[in-house]
C-alpha atoms as a PDB file:
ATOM      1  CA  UNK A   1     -10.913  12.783   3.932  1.00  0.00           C
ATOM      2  CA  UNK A   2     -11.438   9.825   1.531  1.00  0.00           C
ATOM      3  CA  UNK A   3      -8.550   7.341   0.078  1.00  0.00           C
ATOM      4  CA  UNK A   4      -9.784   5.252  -3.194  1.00  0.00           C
ATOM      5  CA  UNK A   5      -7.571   2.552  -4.004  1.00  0.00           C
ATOM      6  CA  UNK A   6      -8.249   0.945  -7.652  1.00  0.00           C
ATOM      7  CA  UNK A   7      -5.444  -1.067  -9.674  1.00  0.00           C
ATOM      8  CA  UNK A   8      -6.492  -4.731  -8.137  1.00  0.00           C
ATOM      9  CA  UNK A   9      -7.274  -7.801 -10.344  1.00  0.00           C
ATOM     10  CA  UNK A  10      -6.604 -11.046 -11.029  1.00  0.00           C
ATOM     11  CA  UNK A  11      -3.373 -11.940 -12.091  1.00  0.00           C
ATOM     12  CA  UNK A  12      -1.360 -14.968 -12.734  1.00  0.00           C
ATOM     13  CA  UNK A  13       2.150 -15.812 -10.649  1.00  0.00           C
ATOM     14  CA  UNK A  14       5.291 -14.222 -11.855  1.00  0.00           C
ATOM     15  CA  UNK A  15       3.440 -11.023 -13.215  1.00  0.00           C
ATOM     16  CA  UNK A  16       3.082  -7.056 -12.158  1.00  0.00           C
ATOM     17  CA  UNK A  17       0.380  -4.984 -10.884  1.00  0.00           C
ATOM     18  CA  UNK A  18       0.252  -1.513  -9.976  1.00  0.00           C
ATOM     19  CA  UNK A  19      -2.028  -0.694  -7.358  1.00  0.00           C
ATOM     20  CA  UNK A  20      -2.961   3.222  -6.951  1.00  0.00           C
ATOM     21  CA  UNK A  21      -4.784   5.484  -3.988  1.00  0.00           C
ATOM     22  CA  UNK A  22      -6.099   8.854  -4.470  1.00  0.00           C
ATOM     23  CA  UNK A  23      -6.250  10.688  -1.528  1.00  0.00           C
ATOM     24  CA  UNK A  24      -8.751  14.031  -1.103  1.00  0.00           C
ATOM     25  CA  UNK A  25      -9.193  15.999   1.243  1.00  0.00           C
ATOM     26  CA  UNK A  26      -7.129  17.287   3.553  1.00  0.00           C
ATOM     27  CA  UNK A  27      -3.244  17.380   3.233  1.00  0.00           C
ATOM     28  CA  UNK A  28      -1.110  14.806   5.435  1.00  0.00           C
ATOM     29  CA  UNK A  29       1.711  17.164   5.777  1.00  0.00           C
ATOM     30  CA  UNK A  30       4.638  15.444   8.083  1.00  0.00           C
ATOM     31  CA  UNK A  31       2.923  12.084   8.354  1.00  0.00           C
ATOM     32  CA  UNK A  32       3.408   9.183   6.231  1.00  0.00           C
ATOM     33  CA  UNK A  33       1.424   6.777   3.720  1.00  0.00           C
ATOM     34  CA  UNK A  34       1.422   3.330   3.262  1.00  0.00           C
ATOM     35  CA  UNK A  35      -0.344  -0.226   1.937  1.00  0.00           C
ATOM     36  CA  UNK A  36      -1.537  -2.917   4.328  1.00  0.00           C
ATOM     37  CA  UNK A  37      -3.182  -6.152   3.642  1.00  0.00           C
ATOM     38  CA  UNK A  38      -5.490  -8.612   4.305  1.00  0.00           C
ATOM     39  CA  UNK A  39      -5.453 -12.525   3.255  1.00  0.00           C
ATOM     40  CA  UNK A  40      -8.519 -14.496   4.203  1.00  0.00           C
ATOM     41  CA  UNK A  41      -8.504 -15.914   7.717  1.00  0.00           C
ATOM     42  CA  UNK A  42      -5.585 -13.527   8.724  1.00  0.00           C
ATOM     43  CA  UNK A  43      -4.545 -10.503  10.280  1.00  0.00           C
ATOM     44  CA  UNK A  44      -4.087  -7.270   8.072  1.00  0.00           C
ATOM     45  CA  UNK A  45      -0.675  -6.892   7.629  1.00  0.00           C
ATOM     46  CA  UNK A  46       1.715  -3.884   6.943  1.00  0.00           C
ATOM     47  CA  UNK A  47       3.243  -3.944   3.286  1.00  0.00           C
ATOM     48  CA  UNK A  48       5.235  -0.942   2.640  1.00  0.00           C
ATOM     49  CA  UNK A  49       4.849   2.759   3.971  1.00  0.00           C
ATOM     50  CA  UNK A  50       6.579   6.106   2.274  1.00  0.00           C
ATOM     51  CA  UNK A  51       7.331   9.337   3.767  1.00  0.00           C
ATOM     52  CA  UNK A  52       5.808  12.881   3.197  1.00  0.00           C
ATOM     53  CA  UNK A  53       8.041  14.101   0.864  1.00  0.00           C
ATOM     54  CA  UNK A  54       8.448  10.401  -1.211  1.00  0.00           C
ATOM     55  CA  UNK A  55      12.053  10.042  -0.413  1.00  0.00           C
ATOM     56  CA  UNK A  56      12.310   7.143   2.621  1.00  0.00           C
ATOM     57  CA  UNK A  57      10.383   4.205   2.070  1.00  0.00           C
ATOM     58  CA  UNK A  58      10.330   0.862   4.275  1.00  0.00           C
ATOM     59  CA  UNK A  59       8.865  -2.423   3.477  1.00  0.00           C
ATOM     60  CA  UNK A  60       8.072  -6.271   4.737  1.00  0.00           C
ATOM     61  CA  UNK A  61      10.463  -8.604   4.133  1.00  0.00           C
ATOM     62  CA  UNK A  62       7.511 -10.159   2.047  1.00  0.00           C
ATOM     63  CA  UNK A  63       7.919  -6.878  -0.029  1.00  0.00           C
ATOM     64  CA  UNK A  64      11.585  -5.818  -0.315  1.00  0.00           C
ATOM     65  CA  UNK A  65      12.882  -6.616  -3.667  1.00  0.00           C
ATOM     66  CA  UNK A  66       9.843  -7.169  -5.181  1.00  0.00           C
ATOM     67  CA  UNK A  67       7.459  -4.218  -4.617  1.00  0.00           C
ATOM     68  CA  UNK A  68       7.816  -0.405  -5.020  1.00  0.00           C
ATOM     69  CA  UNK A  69       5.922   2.616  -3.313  1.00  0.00           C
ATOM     70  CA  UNK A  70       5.938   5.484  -4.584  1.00  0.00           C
ATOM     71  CA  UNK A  71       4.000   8.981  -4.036  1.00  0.00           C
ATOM     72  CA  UNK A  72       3.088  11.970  -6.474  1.00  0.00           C
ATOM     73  CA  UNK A  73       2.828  14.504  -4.519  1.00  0.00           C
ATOM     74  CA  UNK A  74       1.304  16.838  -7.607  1.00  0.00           C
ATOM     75  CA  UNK A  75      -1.567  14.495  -7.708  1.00  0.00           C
ATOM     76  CA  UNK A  76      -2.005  13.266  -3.978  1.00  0.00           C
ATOM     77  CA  UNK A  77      -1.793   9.866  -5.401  1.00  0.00           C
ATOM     78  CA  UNK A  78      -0.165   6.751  -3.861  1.00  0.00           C
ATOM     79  CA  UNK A  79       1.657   3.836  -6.037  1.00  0.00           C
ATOM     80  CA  UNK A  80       2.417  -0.056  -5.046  1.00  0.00           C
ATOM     81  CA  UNK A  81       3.914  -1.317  -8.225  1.00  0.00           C
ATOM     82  CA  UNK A  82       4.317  -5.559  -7.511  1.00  0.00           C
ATOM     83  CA  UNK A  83       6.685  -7.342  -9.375  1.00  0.00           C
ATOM     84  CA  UNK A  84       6.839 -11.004  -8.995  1.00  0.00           C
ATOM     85  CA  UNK A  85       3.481 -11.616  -7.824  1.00  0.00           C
ATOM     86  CA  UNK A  86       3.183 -14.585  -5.665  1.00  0.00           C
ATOM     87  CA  UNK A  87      -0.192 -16.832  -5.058  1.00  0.00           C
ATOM     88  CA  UNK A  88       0.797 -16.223  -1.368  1.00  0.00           C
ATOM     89  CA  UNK A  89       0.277 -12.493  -2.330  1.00  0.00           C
ATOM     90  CA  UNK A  90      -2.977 -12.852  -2.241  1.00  0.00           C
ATOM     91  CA  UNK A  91      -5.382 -10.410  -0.167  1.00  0.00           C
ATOM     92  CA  UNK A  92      -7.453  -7.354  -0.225  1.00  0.00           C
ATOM     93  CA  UNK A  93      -4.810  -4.734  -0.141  1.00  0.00           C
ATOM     94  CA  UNK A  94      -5.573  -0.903   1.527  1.00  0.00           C
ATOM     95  CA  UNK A  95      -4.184   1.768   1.449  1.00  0.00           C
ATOM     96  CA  UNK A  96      -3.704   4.556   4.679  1.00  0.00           C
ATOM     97  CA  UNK A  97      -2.495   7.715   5.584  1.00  0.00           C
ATOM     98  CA  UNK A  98      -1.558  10.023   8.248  1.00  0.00           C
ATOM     99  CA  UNK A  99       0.147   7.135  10.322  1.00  0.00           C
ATOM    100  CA  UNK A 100       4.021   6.183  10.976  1.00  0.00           C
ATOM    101  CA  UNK A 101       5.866   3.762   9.139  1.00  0.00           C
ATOM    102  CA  UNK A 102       4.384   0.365   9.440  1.00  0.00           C
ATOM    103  CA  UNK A 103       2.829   1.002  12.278  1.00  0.00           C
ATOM    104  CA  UNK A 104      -0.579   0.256  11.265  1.00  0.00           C
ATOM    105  CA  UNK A 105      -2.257   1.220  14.846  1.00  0.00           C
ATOM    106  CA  UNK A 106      -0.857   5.006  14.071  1.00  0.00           C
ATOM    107  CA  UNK A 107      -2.864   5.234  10.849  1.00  0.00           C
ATOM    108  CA  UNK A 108      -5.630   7.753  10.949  1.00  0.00           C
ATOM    109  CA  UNK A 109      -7.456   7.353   7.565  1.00  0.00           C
ATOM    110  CA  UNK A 110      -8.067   4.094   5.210  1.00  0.00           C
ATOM    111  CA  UNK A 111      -8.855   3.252   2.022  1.00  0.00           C
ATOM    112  CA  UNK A 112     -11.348   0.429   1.066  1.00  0.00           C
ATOM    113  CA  UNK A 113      -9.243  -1.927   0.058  1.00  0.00           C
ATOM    114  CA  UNK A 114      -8.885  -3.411  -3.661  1.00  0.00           C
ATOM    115  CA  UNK A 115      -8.864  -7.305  -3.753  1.00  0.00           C
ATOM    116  CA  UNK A 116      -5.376  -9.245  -5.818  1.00  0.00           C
ATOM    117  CA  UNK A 117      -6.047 -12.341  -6.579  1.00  0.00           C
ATOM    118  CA  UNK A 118      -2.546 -14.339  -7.262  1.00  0.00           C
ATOM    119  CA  UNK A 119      -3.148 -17.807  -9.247  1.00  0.00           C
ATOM    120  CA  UNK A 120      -0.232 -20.081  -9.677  1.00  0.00           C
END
């Protein structure tokens, strides 16, 4: 099983990114998929998580309003499209699957991370 995120950068505040995470391997049937990060000198933190099918996502209060998960199920791929990007968005950002929600103790696999760098 191997998830490859790509899609980080450096970016300046106010714009978008779109952050993406291919998953192979096997299929996470029933579980769900989400994005975590990482800021330097912190705890990884949950972001926003999606459902099997695509249809129920949840997010950090960080995240509501401003980011968007999303899922393609045809190409096993996972989205994070950032709006609004904030220097305080800032971190190394992974991606994971097979977990629950936000949870990020249920996750099973992980990505390597791709670093967004925010400048004001």
């Amino acid at each position: 099983v191997q998830l490859q995120a790509s899609g980080g950068g450096l970016v300046q505040a106010g714009d978008s990114l779109r952050l993406s995470c291919a998953a192979s391997g096997r299929a996470f049937s029933g579980r769900d998929m989400g994005w975590f990060r990482q800021a330097p000198g912190k705890e990884r933190e949950f972001v926003a998580a999606i459902n099997w099918s695509g249809s129920l996502p949840w997010y950090s209060d960080s995240a509501k309003g401003r980011f968007v998960i999303s899922k393609d199920k045809s190409k096993n791929t996972l989205y994070l499209q950032m709006y609004s990007l904030r220097p305080a968005d800032t971190a190394v950002y992974f991606c994971a699957a097979g977990g629950m929600r936000g949870i990020q103790e249920t996750y099973e696999f992980w990505g390597q991370g791709t670093q967004v760098t925010v400048s004001s």
